[in-house]
């Protein structure tokens, strides 16, 4: 969006006032008279001090307290939503095609997200994230991952600690920490709150709790992409997660 700047003209400076004519000197002789004898001046009469009524000083209104920074979360307020995806993934030079679903539920400020990915020859994997909706977005409290086995992570925001099987993974938890499923929804919240359209190469980084450590997930904006969906064609934002050095 282009911003239009309005040029404001500066009025021309006013003309300087005309200079006063110089005084004309007269060469007339002035008569000198002796000064009068000094006299003692009479003492001045005391002047009564003006009495100022004591007016109450005006009360100053207290300064408003700063409000915490909030993000828009109204697009998360749907009570129950179900999405179905077609997934294309690449791993170790091989391309895989999969089907995925995501179910979102909300009761007051408690959310639940459940995702399932199914691929031929790879089997099925499900993830569940449960937590709260806050003024900063999602605050996950429990994350479960089920494939060949089930693993679970708990996030205690009172103690600001993440644990797996009673063992501490990370403490103190940074603000905005996500699990591996809630991170995708939280990224959507941040994109919805972006003040302007992202620029090519712009990045977003989220702290994400893994099963052994606290990770940093960085997503890069690669531009717009046209998607053909059953509901029609849509212009979308193409983001890609940057791989870590140990991925």
Short mmCIF file of N, CA and C in Angstrom, two decimals, residues 43-195:
data_model
loop_
_atom_site.label_atom_id
_atom_site.label_comp_id
_atom_site.label_asym_id
_atom_site.label_seq_id
_atom_site.Cartn_x
_atom_site.Cartn_y
_atom_site.Cartn_z
N UNK A 43 8.83 59.67 53.42
CA UNK A 43 8.74 58.20 53.45
C UNK A 43 7.45 57.76 52.78
N UNK A 44 7.54 56.78 51.93
CA UNK A 44 6.32 56.34 51.23
C UNK A 44 5.35 55.69 52.20
N UNK A 45 4.09 55.87 51.93
CA UNK A 45 3.08 55.24 52.76
C UNK A 45 3.07 53.74 52.48
N UNK A 46 2.91 52.97 53.56
CA UNK A 46 2.89 51.51 53.34
C UNK A 46 1.71 51.10 52.48
N UNK A 47 2.00 50.20 51.63
CA UNK A 47 0.96 49.70 50.71
C UNK A 47 0.47 48.36 51.24
N UNK A 48 -0.80 48.27 51.39
CA UNK A 48 -1.36 47.02 51.91
C UNK A 48 -1.17 45.92 50.89
N UNK A 49 -0.73 44.76 51.39
CA UNK A 49 -0.54 43.62 50.50
C UNK A 49 -1.89 43.03 50.11
N UNK A 50 -1.94 42.74 48.84
CA UNK A 50 -3.20 42.15 48.36
C UNK A 50 -3.34 40.75 48.91
N UNK A 51 -4.49 40.44 49.43
CA UNK A 51 -4.76 39.13 49.98
C UNK A 51 -5.35 38.24 48.90
N UNK A 52 -4.62 37.18 48.60
CA UNK A 52 -5.09 36.24 47.58
C UNK A 52 -5.82 35.11 48.27
N UNK A 53 -7.05 34.89 47.93
CA UNK A 53 -7.78 33.79 48.58
C UNK A 53 -7.11 32.45 48.28
N UNK A 54 -7.14 31.62 49.28
CA UNK A 54 -6.55 30.28 49.13
C UNK A 54 -7.47 29.42 48.28
N UNK A 55 -7.13 29.33 47.00
CA UNK A 55 -7.93 28.51 46.11
C UNK A 55 -7.36 27.09 46.09
N UNK A 56 -8.21 26.13 46.12
CA UNK A 56 -7.71 24.74 46.07
C UNK A 56 -7.02 24.47 44.75
N UNK A 57 -5.86 23.81 44.82
CA UNK A 57 -5.13 23.49 43.60
C UNK A 57 -5.88 22.42 42.83
N UNK A 58 -5.90 22.56 41.52
CA UNK A 58 -6.66 21.56 40.72
C UNK A 58 -6.04 20.19 40.85
N UNK A 59 -6.91 19.17 40.96
CA UNK A 59 -6.44 17.80 41.07
C UNK A 59 -6.06 17.27 39.70
N UNK A 60 -4.91 16.62 39.61
CA UNK A 60 -4.44 16.05 38.35
C UNK A 60 -4.97 14.64 38.22
N UNK A 61 -5.50 14.32 37.05
CA UNK A 61 -6.00 12.97 36.81
C UNK A 61 -4.82 12.01 36.73
N UNK A 62 -4.91 10.84 37.36
CA UNK A 62 -3.80 9.89 37.30
C UNK A 62 -3.54 9.43 35.88
N UNK A 63 -2.26 9.23 35.56
CA UNK A 63 -1.90 8.77 34.22
C UNK A 63 -2.41 7.35 34.00
N UNK A 64 -2.94 7.06 32.83
CA UNK A 64 -3.44 5.70 32.59
C UNK A 64 -2.30 4.69 32.61
N UNK A 65 -2.59 3.53 33.19
CA UNK A 65 -1.59 2.47 33.23
C UNK A 65 -1.39 1.88 31.84
N UNK A 66 -0.14 1.53 31.49
CA UNK A 66 0.09 0.94 30.16
C UNK A 66 -0.61 -0.39 30.03
N UNK A 67 -1.24 -0.59 28.88
CA UNK A 67 -1.96 -1.83 28.64
C UNK A 67 -1.02 -2.87 28.05
N UNK A 68 -1.18 -4.15 28.44
CA UNK A 68 -0.31 -5.18 27.87
C UNK A 68 -0.57 -5.36 26.38
N UNK A 69 0.49 -5.72 25.66
CA UNK A 69 0.36 -5.93 24.23
C UNK A 69 -0.46 -7.20 23.99
N UNK A 70 -1.50 -7.07 23.19
CA UNK A 70 -2.36 -8.20 22.92
C UNK A 70 -2.37 -8.50 21.43
N UNK A 71 -2.70 -9.72 21.10
CA UNK A 71 -2.83 -10.12 19.71
C UNK A 71 -4.28 -10.50 19.46
N UNK A 72 -4.69 -10.39 18.21
CA UNK A 72 -6.04 -10.76 17.84
C UNK A 72 -6.16 -12.27 17.80
N UNK A 73 -7.13 -12.80 18.54
CA UNK A 73 -7.34 -14.25 18.56
C UNK A 73 -8.77 -14.60 18.19
N UNK A 74 -9.53 -13.63 17.65
CA UNK A 74 -10.93 -13.92 17.36
C UNK A 74 -11.08 -14.98 16.28
N UNK A 75 -10.07 -15.13 15.40
CA UNK A 75 -10.18 -16.15 14.36
C UNK A 75 -9.97 -17.55 14.92
N UNK A 76 -9.63 -17.66 16.22
CA UNK A 76 -9.49 -18.96 16.86
C UNK A 76 -10.73 -19.33 17.66
N UNK A 77 -11.75 -18.47 17.64
CA UNK A 77 -12.86 -18.65 18.55
C UNK A 77 -13.90 -19.65 18.08
N UNK A 78 -13.70 -20.28 16.92
CA UNK A 78 -14.66 -21.29 16.49
C UNK A 78 -14.71 -22.43 17.50
N UNK A 79 -15.91 -22.85 17.87
CA UNK A 79 -16.06 -23.89 18.89
C UNK A 79 -15.47 -25.20 18.40
N UNK A 80 -15.76 -25.59 17.17
CA UNK A 80 -15.24 -26.84 16.62
C UNK A 80 -15.03 -26.68 15.12
N UNK A 81 -13.83 -27.01 14.66
CA UNK A 81 -13.49 -26.88 13.24
C UNK A 81 -12.69 -28.11 12.82
N UNK A 82 -12.90 -28.52 11.56
CA UNK A 82 -12.21 -29.71 11.05
C UNK A 82 -11.65 -29.38 9.68
N UNK A 83 -10.35 -29.63 9.49
CA UNK A 83 -9.68 -29.40 8.21
C UNK A 83 -9.12 -30.72 7.68
N UNK A 84 -9.09 -30.82 6.35
CA UNK A 84 -8.49 -31.98 5.70
C UNK A 84 -7.45 -31.48 4.70
N UNK A 85 -6.27 -32.08 4.70
CA UNK A 85 -5.17 -31.60 3.86
C UNK A 85 -4.61 -32.73 3.02
N UNK A 86 -4.00 -32.36 1.89
CA UNK A 86 -3.12 -33.23 1.14
C UNK A 86 -1.69 -32.75 1.39
N UNK A 87 -0.85 -33.65 1.80
CA UNK A 87 0.50 -33.28 2.25
C UNK A 87 1.53 -33.88 1.29
N UNK A 88 2.49 -33.05 0.91
CA UNK A 88 3.65 -33.50 0.15
C UNK A 88 4.90 -33.22 0.98
N UNK A 89 5.69 -34.22 1.21
CA UNK A 89 6.88 -34.07 2.05
C UNK A 89 8.08 -34.69 1.36
N UNK A 90 9.26 -34.20 1.72
CA UNK A 90 10.50 -34.73 1.18
C UNK A 90 11.44 -35.05 2.32
N UNK A 91 11.99 -36.24 2.31
CA UNK A 91 12.90 -36.67 3.36
C UNK A 91 14.00 -37.53 2.76
N UNK A 92 15.25 -37.12 2.96
CA UNK A 92 16.42 -37.86 2.47
C UNK A 92 16.34 -38.13 0.97
N UNK A 93 15.86 -37.10 0.25
CA UNK A 93 15.80 -37.21 -1.21
C UNK A 93 14.59 -37.92 -1.75
N UNK A 94 13.71 -38.40 -0.89
CA UNK A 94 12.51 -39.10 -1.34
C UNK A 94 11.29 -38.23 -1.08
N UNK A 95 10.32 -38.25 -2.00
CA UNK A 95 9.10 -37.47 -1.88
C UNK A 95 7.96 -38.39 -1.44
N UNK A 96 7.22 -37.93 -0.46
CA UNK A 96 6.10 -38.71 0.09
C UNK A 96 4.82 -37.90 -0.05
N UNK A 97 3.72 -38.62 -0.28
CA UNK A 97 2.39 -38.01 -0.33
C UNK A 97 1.56 -38.60 0.80
N UNK A 98 0.85 -37.72 1.50
CA UNK A 98 0.10 -38.17 2.67
C UNK A 98 -1.22 -37.41 2.76
N UNK A 99 -2.11 -37.93 3.59
CA UNK A 99 -3.37 -37.28 3.92
C UNK A 99 -3.29 -36.83 5.39
N UNK A 100 -3.82 -35.65 5.66
CA UNK A 100 -3.74 -35.12 7.02
C UNK A 100 -5.06 -34.46 7.40
N UNK A 101 -5.39 -34.54 8.68
CA UNK A 101 -6.57 -33.87 9.21
C UNK A 101 -6.16 -33.11 10.46
N UNK A 102 -6.89 -32.03 10.73
CA UNK A 102 -6.67 -31.23 11.94
C UNK A 102 -8.03 -30.85 12.51
N UNK A 103 -8.24 -31.23 13.76
CA UNK A 103 -9.48 -30.90 14.45
C UNK A 103 -9.19 -29.91 15.57
N UNK A 104 -9.97 -28.83 15.60
CA UNK A 104 -9.79 -27.77 16.60
C UNK A 104 -11.06 -27.65 17.44
N UNK A 105 -10.89 -27.64 18.76
CA UNK A 105 -12.02 -27.47 19.66
C UNK A 105 -11.68 -26.39 20.68
N UNK A 106 -12.71 -25.66 21.10
CA UNK A 106 -12.51 -24.58 22.07
C UNK A 106 -13.68 -24.53 23.03
N UNK A 107 -13.37 -24.53 24.33
CA UNK A 107 -14.37 -24.36 25.39
C UNK A 107 -13.87 -23.24 26.30
N UNK A 108 -14.53 -22.09 26.22
CA UNK A 108 -14.10 -20.88 26.92
C UNK A 108 -12.67 -20.55 26.50
N UNK A 109 -11.70 -20.62 27.42
CA UNK A 109 -10.33 -20.30 27.03
C UNK A 109 -9.46 -21.54 26.94
N UNK A 110 -10.05 -22.73 26.93
CA UNK A 110 -9.31 -23.98 26.83
C UNK A 110 -9.43 -24.51 25.40
N UNK A 111 -8.28 -24.80 24.78
CA UNK A 111 -8.30 -25.30 23.41
C UNK A 111 -7.78 -26.74 23.35
N UNK A 112 -8.13 -27.42 22.27
CA UNK A 112 -7.61 -28.75 21.98
C UNK A 112 -7.42 -28.86 20.48
N UNK A 113 -6.23 -29.26 20.05
CA UNK A 113 -5.92 -29.46 18.64
C UNK A 113 -5.43 -30.89 18.45
N UNK A 114 -6.00 -31.58 17.45
CA UNK A 114 -5.64 -32.98 17.21
C UNK A 114 -5.37 -33.15 15.72
N UNK A 115 -4.17 -33.60 15.37
CA UNK A 115 -3.78 -33.77 13.97
C UNK A 115 -3.39 -35.23 13.73
N UNK A 116 -3.75 -35.72 12.54
CA UNK A 116 -3.41 -37.09 12.14
C UNK A 116 -2.84 -37.04 10.73
N UNK A 117 -1.71 -37.70 10.52
CA UNK A 117 -1.08 -37.80 9.20
C UNK A 117 -0.97 -39.28 8.84
N UNK A 118 -1.47 -39.64 7.64
CA UNK A 118 -1.42 -41.03 7.18
C UNK A 118 -0.75 -41.07 5.82
N UNK A 119 0.22 -41.97 5.67
CA UNK A 119 0.94 -42.11 4.41
C UNK A 119 1.17 -43.59 4.12
N UNK A 120 1.06 -43.93 2.83
CA UNK A 120 1.30 -45.30 2.42
C UNK A 120 2.74 -45.69 2.72
N UNK A 121 2.93 -46.85 3.27
CA UNK A 121 4.22 -47.42 3.64
C UNK A 121 4.85 -46.77 4.88
N UNK A 122 4.32 -45.61 5.30
CA UNK A 122 4.87 -44.95 6.48
C UNK A 122 3.97 -45.07 7.69
N UNK A 123 2.72 -45.50 7.48
CA UNK A 123 1.82 -45.67 8.61
C UNK A 123 1.15 -44.36 9.01
N UNK A 124 0.75 -44.28 10.26
CA UNK A 124 -0.03 -43.14 10.76
C UNK A 124 0.66 -42.54 11.98
N UNK A 125 0.53 -41.23 12.08
CA UNK A 125 1.08 -40.51 13.23
C UNK A 125 0.05 -39.49 13.69
N UNK A 126 -0.16 -39.39 14.99
CA UNK A 126 -1.11 -38.42 15.52
C UNK A 126 -0.43 -37.57 16.59
N UNK A 127 -0.89 -36.32 16.69
CA UNK A 127 -0.38 -35.38 17.68
C UNK A 127 -1.55 -34.63 18.29
N UNK A 128 -1.46 -34.36 19.59
CA UNK A 128 -2.50 -33.64 20.30
C UNK A 128 -1.86 -32.55 21.16
N UNK A 129 -2.42 -31.35 21.08
CA UNK A 129 -1.97 -30.24 21.91
C UNK A 129 -3.16 -29.70 22.68
N UNK A 130 -2.98 -29.55 23.99
CA UNK A 130 -4.05 -29.04 24.86
C UNK A 130 -3.48 -27.89 25.67
N UNK A 131 -4.26 -26.82 25.79
CA UNK A 131 -3.77 -25.67 26.56
C UNK A 131 -4.79 -24.56 26.64
N UNK A 132 -4.30 -23.32 26.81
CA UNK A 132 -5.17 -22.16 27.00
C UNK A 132 -4.94 -21.12 25.90
N UNK A 133 -5.95 -20.29 25.69
CA UNK A 133 -5.83 -19.13 24.82
C UNK A 133 -5.59 -17.92 25.72
N UNK A 134 -4.49 -17.20 25.50
CA UNK A 134 -4.15 -16.03 26.28
C UNK A 134 -4.10 -14.81 25.37
N UNK A 135 -3.79 -13.66 25.95
CA UNK A 135 -3.70 -12.44 25.15
C UNK A 135 -2.52 -12.47 24.20
N UNK A 136 -1.57 -13.41 24.39
CA UNK A 136 -0.43 -13.54 23.49
C UNK A 136 -0.60 -14.69 22.50
N UNK A 137 -1.75 -15.38 22.57
CA UNK A 137 -1.96 -16.50 21.66
C UNK A 137 -2.13 -17.81 22.41
N UNK A 138 -1.52 -18.88 21.90
CA UNK A 138 -1.65 -20.20 22.51
C UNK A 138 -0.61 -20.40 23.60
N UNK A 139 -1.05 -21.02 24.71
CA UNK A 139 -0.15 -21.41 25.80
C UNK A 139 -0.36 -22.90 26.05
N UNK A 140 0.38 -23.78 25.33
CA UNK A 140 0.16 -25.22 25.47
C UNK A 140 0.54 -25.72 26.86
N UNK A 141 -0.21 -26.73 27.32
CA UNK A 141 0.04 -27.31 28.63
C UNK A 141 0.38 -28.80 28.55
N UNK A 142 -0.07 -29.47 27.49
CA UNK A 142 0.25 -30.89 27.32
C UNK A 142 0.32 -31.22 25.84
N UNK A 143 1.35 -31.95 25.45
CA UNK A 143 1.53 -32.36 24.06
C UNK A 143 1.78 -33.86 24.03
N UNK A 144 1.04 -34.55 23.14
CA UNK A 144 1.16 -36.00 23.01
C UNK A 144 1.46 -36.35 21.56
N UNK A 145 2.43 -37.21 21.34
CA UNK A 145 2.81 -37.67 19.99
C UNK A 145 2.75 -39.20 20.00
N UNK A 146 1.98 -39.75 19.04
CA UNK A 146 1.80 -41.19 18.98
C UNK A 146 2.13 -41.68 17.58
N UNK A 147 3.09 -42.59 17.49
CA UNK A 147 3.44 -43.27 16.25
C UNK A 147 3.62 -44.74 16.59
N UNK A 148 4.86 -45.20 16.62
CA UNK A 148 5.09 -46.56 17.09
C UNK A 148 4.99 -46.64 18.61
N UNK A 149 5.15 -45.51 19.27
CA UNK A 149 4.99 -45.40 20.71
C UNK A 149 4.41 -44.03 21.03
N UNK A 150 4.03 -43.85 22.28
CA UNK A 150 3.42 -42.59 22.71
C UNK A 150 4.40 -41.84 23.62
N UNK A 151 4.60 -40.57 23.29
CA UNK A 151 5.44 -39.70 24.10
C UNK A 151 4.64 -38.47 24.49
N UNK A 152 4.90 -37.96 25.70
CA UNK A 152 4.12 -36.83 26.20
C UNK A 152 5.03 -35.80 26.87
N UNK A 153 4.69 -34.53 26.65
CA UNK A 153 5.40 -33.40 27.25
C UNK A 153 4.38 -32.55 28.00
N UNK A 154 4.72 -32.14 29.22
CA UNK A 154 3.87 -31.24 29.98
C UNK A 154 4.60 -29.91 30.15
N UNK A 155 3.82 -28.82 30.08
CA UNK A 155 4.36 -27.47 30.25
C UNK A 155 3.65 -26.82 31.43
N UNK A 156 4.39 -26.52 32.47
CA UNK A 156 3.85 -25.89 33.68
C UNK A 156 4.22 -24.41 33.63
N UNK A 157 3.22 -23.56 33.36
CA UNK A 157 3.50 -22.13 33.21
C UNK A 157 3.64 -21.44 34.56
N UNK A 158 3.14 -22.05 35.64
CA UNK A 158 3.35 -21.47 36.97
C UNK A 158 4.82 -21.59 37.36
N UNK A 159 5.40 -22.76 37.13
CA UNK A 159 6.81 -22.99 37.42
C UNK A 159 7.70 -22.68 36.22
N UNK A 160 7.06 -22.46 35.06
CA UNK A 160 7.78 -22.17 33.81
C UNK A 160 8.80 -23.27 33.50
N UNK A 161 8.30 -24.50 33.48
CA UNK A 161 9.16 -25.64 33.22
C UNK A 161 8.43 -26.62 32.29
N UNK A 162 9.18 -27.26 31.39
CA UNK A 162 8.67 -28.31 30.51
C UNK A 162 9.33 -29.63 30.90
N UNK A 163 8.51 -30.69 31.01
CA UNK A 163 9.02 -31.99 31.47
C UNK A 163 8.51 -33.10 30.57
N UNK A 164 9.30 -34.17 30.51
CA UNK A 164 8.92 -35.41 29.85
C UNK A 164 9.27 -36.56 30.77
N UNK A 165 8.27 -37.35 31.11
CA UNK A 165 8.46 -38.48 32.04
C UNK A 165 9.11 -38.03 33.34
N UNK A 166 8.71 -36.85 33.82
CA UNK A 166 9.24 -36.35 35.08
C UNK A 166 10.62 -35.73 34.98
N UNK A 167 11.23 -35.74 33.81
CA UNK A 167 12.55 -35.16 33.62
C UNK A 167 12.41 -33.78 32.96
N UNK A 168 13.17 -32.82 33.48
CA UNK A 168 13.08 -31.45 32.97
C UNK A 168 13.73 -31.36 31.59
N UNK A 169 13.00 -30.76 30.65
CA UNK A 169 13.52 -30.52 29.30
C UNK A 169 14.08 -29.11 29.20
N UNK A 170 13.31 -28.13 29.71
CA UNK A 170 13.72 -26.73 29.61
C UNK A 170 13.11 -25.93 30.75
N UNK A 171 13.90 -25.03 31.32
CA UNK A 171 13.44 -24.08 32.33
C UNK A 171 14.46 -22.95 32.42
N UNK A 172 14.01 -21.70 32.57
CA UNK A 172 12.61 -21.26 32.53
C UNK A 172 12.10 -21.19 31.10
N UNK A 173 10.81 -21.44 30.93
CA UNK A 173 10.22 -21.39 29.59
C UNK A 173 10.12 -19.94 29.11
N UNK A 174 10.59 -19.64 27.92
CA UNK A 174 10.41 -18.28 27.39
C UNK A 174 8.94 -18.02 27.09
N UNK A 175 8.55 -16.75 27.12
CA UNK A 175 7.20 -16.38 26.73
C UNK A 175 6.95 -16.83 25.28
N UNK A 176 5.75 -17.35 25.05
CA UNK A 176 5.40 -17.76 23.69
C UNK A 176 5.88 -19.14 23.30
N UNK A 177 6.41 -19.93 24.25
CA UNK A 177 6.89 -21.27 23.92
C UNK A 177 5.73 -22.14 23.44
N UNK A 178 5.97 -22.92 22.38
CA UNK A 178 4.95 -23.78 21.79
C UNK A 178 5.41 -25.23 21.77
N UNK A 179 4.45 -26.14 21.50
CA UNK A 179 4.82 -27.51 21.20
C UNK A 179 4.81 -27.69 19.69
N UNK A 180 5.07 -28.90 19.22
CA UNK A 180 5.25 -29.11 17.78
C UNK A 180 3.97 -28.98 16.96
N UNK A 181 2.82 -29.03 17.62
CA UNK A 181 1.55 -28.85 16.91
C UNK A 181 1.02 -27.43 17.10
N UNK A 182 1.06 -26.93 18.31
CA UNK A 182 0.54 -25.58 18.55
C UNK A 182 1.37 -24.52 17.83
N UNK A 183 2.63 -24.84 17.49
CA UNK A 183 3.47 -23.87 16.78
C UNK A 183 2.86 -23.47 15.45
N UNK A 184 2.21 -24.39 14.77
CA UNK A 184 1.62 -24.08 13.47
C UNK A 184 0.44 -23.12 13.64
N UNK A 185 -0.37 -23.35 14.68
CA UNK A 185 -1.50 -22.46 14.93
C UNK A 185 -1.01 -21.10 15.41
N UNK A 186 0.00 -21.09 16.27
CA UNK A 186 0.54 -19.83 16.77
C UNK A 186 1.16 -19.01 15.64
N UNK A 187 1.79 -19.66 14.68
CA UNK A 187 2.33 -18.96 13.53
C UNK A 187 1.21 -18.26 12.76
N UNK A 188 0.05 -18.92 12.65
CA UNK A 188 -1.10 -18.31 11.99
C UNK A 188 -1.54 -17.06 12.75
N UNK A 189 -1.52 -17.13 14.09
CA UNK A 189 -1.90 -15.97 14.90
C UNK A 189 -0.95 -14.80 14.62
N UNK A 190 0.34 -15.07 14.54
CA UNK A 190 1.31 -14.01 14.29
C UNK A 190 1.12 -13.42 12.89
N UNK A 191 0.83 -14.25 11.89
CA UNK A 191 0.61 -13.74 10.54
C UNK A 191 -0.65 -12.88 10.48
N UNK A 192 -1.68 -13.28 11.21
CA UNK A 192 -2.91 -12.50 11.22
C UNK A 192 -2.71 -11.14 11.88
N UNK A 193 -1.71 -11.03 12.76
CA UNK A 193 -1.44 -9.78 13.46
C UNK A 193 -0.34 -8.96 12.80
N UNK A 194 0.17 -9.42 11.67
CA UNK A 194 1.21 -8.66 10.98
C UNK A 194 0.64 -7.32 10.52
N UNK A 195 1.32 -6.19 10.82
CA UNK A 195 0.78 -4.89 10.43
C UNK A 195 0.77 -4.66 8.93
#
